[in-house]
Amino acid sequence: MDSQPRATPYNAPTGCPMHQERQQTSLYGAEFASDPHRVYDEFRAHGPAAPIELAPGVAATLVVQHEAALRVLQNPALFARDSRRWNALQEGKVPLDSPVLPMMAYRPNCLFTDGTEHLRLRKAVTESLARLNSSRLSRDVERIGDYLIDQFIERGSADLLNDYAKLLPLLLFNQLFGCPSDIGDRLTRHMSAIFDGEDVLRANAELTACLMELVALKRRQPGEDITSWLIQHPAGLRDEELKDQLVMLMGAGVEPERNLIANALLLMLSGDEPGSIRGGPGMLVEDALNEVLWDNAPIANYATHYPVRDVELGGMVLRAGSPVLISFAAANSDPALTDARRTLSKGAHLAWGAGPHVCPAKSPAQLIALTAIEKILNVLPDVTLARPAAEAEWRPGPFHRALVSLPVHFTPSAARRSAAAPQSPSSLPAAAPGASSAAQAAPEEPQKKTKGWWSSFLDVFRG
């Protein structure tokens, strides 16, 4: 895989028609979101990778062939994860307000470290996750699912993305992190704002302050939660490292989890449509999840690597210090995997990644999605899509495969518990930059605080 003098950046002589076709393709527009596999097929026709633009002014290379993806993922000696190697960012060529920076800028966590430092941080994370009890995790998901369903069950209609799949992982991480009500409400609000692209710089600053407050609390009052387990781990993580492992866990868990749940529900519910040969009442939830991981991977393009030197990949030169992303979605649809895809083998897809940075939370992530989907189907047995699956709208963005909404109808029934609905995170009043949590309360009634999703949930499910 070493560089060869005769290789060109896009595997074609300068000036030839093929070279002219290899211009950067935008991955952040609605056109790409509507049919990404058409773009992946076009990329693969020219080679294992292609030049792309992740956001205005942010150039990268996308690996689209399965074998080539594995060569990158499994070769940390040549492809590093530390984004401080990103030449364009270091040279000031990437806008500092770019919407992709929160997903790509360096943090001292498992995603952006290499070698012994990565092993130290990953060991703390994996061993803390290993302490999760699967039965307790399922019960937590069921309680949160019950609470969310109670917010819309009397209406007979809902948006299962924004009313359920989006909120469930956010609330679950509050539970897993051991958040008290105030910290949990803020955590939910600010993480939701980051994923929705709402004033990302302010939301990121507020999220950082919120998590540092949680770390300080758990150092004083440890509990049976991931935050406390990370603090107690022999790796001896500093507060800043603790905060960034928590950010990584939420970032790697919330967006992918909500997309996995929603995409699988879309697949299963679309089987009821006339002429459909997919999904339907007879489809097992496990099979639906597996098919989604193959065909609509919740995180479609990510795992950014930086070649430590110029590297040739299938005749294409990947320049040192340039971002190289893996398209899990394109790799999974590679025609070279025809036999594996025919049986939808659980071992061949790359939705969980591969190599030293393979997802450490594969088992709990699947359990969460399985439990959340079964909860909806059991409580709302006659749930149907409010519009044909073919009309589903996909949220633009270079990294994810995410629905905009998932409207459904069902027979309304009474809520099973008293559950006053809080304001949605996006509708809560935004604090001025740098404002403290105390200053966010309404000045005319300082004794009253607007309840968020987490404190409202705790009111119903204490203990």
PDB file of N, CA and C in Angstrom, residues 3-4 65 95 174 284 295 314-315 338 350 461:
ATOM      1  N   SER A   3       3.078   4.373  -1.472  1.00  0.00           N
ATOM      2  CA  SER A   3       2.888   5.223  -2.648  1.00  0.00           C
ATOM      3  C   SER A   3       3.773   4.761  -3.787  1.00  0.00           C
ATOM      4  N   GLN A   4       3.288   4.938  -5.020  1.00  0.00           N
ATOM      5  CA  GLN A   4       4.064   4.656  -6.216  1.00  0.00           C
ATOM      6  C   GLN A   4       4.097   5.912  -7.067  1.00  0.00           C
ATOM      7  N   GLN A  65     -15.495   0.619  -1.313  1.00  0.00           N
ATOM      8  CA  GLN A  65     -15.406  -0.817  -1.556  1.00  0.00           C
ATOM      9  C   GLN A  65     -15.122  -1.549  -0.249  1.00  0.00           C
ATOM     10  N   PRO A  95     -13.523  26.041   7.809  1.00  0.00           N
ATOM     11  CA  PRO A  95     -14.256  27.024   8.614  1.00  0.00           C
ATOM     12  C   PRO A  95     -14.490  26.513  10.034  1.00  0.00           C
ATOM     13  N   ASN A 174     -29.290   9.425  30.224  1.00  0.00           N
ATOM     14  CA  ASN A 174     -29.406  10.060  31.532  1.00  0.00           C
ATOM     15  C   ASN A 174     -29.441   9.000  32.629  1.00  0.00           C
ATOM     16  N   LEU A 284     -39.372 -10.933  12.036  1.00  0.00           N
ATOM     17  CA  LEU A 284     -38.826 -10.831  13.382  1.00  0.00           C
ATOM     18  C   LEU A 284     -38.083  -9.511  13.534  1.00  0.00           C
ATOM     19  N   ASP A 295     -28.629  -2.479   4.866  1.00  0.00           N
ATOM     20  CA  ASP A 295     -29.120  -1.618   3.783  1.00  0.00           C
ATOM     21  C   ASP A 295     -29.242  -0.143   4.134  1.00  0.00           C
ATOM     22  N   GLY A 314      -5.660   0.948  -4.195  1.00  0.00           N
ATOM     23  CA  GLY A 314      -6.281   0.599  -5.463  1.00  0.00           C
ATOM     24  C   GLY A 314      -5.916   1.548  -6.585  1.00  0.00           C
ATOM     25  N   GLY A 315      -4.677   2.034  -6.610  1.00  0.00           N
ATOM     26  CA  GLY A 315      -4.231   2.941  -7.654  1.00  0.00           C
ATOM     27  C   GLY A 315      -4.506   4.398  -7.362  1.00  0.00           C
ATOM     28  N   THR A 338     -21.960 -10.278  -2.818  1.00  0.00           N
ATOM     29  CA  THR A 338     -23.239 -10.834  -3.254  1.00  0.00           C
ATOM     30  C   THR A 338     -23.646 -12.045  -2.441  1.00  0.00           C
ATOM     31  N   LEU A 350     -20.429  -4.002   7.721  1.00  0.00           N
ATOM     32  CA  LEU A 350     -19.489  -3.153   8.455  1.00  0.00           C
ATOM     33  C   LEU A 350     -20.190  -2.071   9.273  1.00  0.00           C
ATOM     34  N   PHE A 461     -41.529   7.814  37.347  1.00  0.00           N
ATOM     35  CA  PHE A 461     -40.823   6.574  37.671  1.00  0.00           C
ATOM     36  C   PHE A 461     -39.737   6.834  38.700  1.00  0.00           C
TER      37      PHE A 461
END
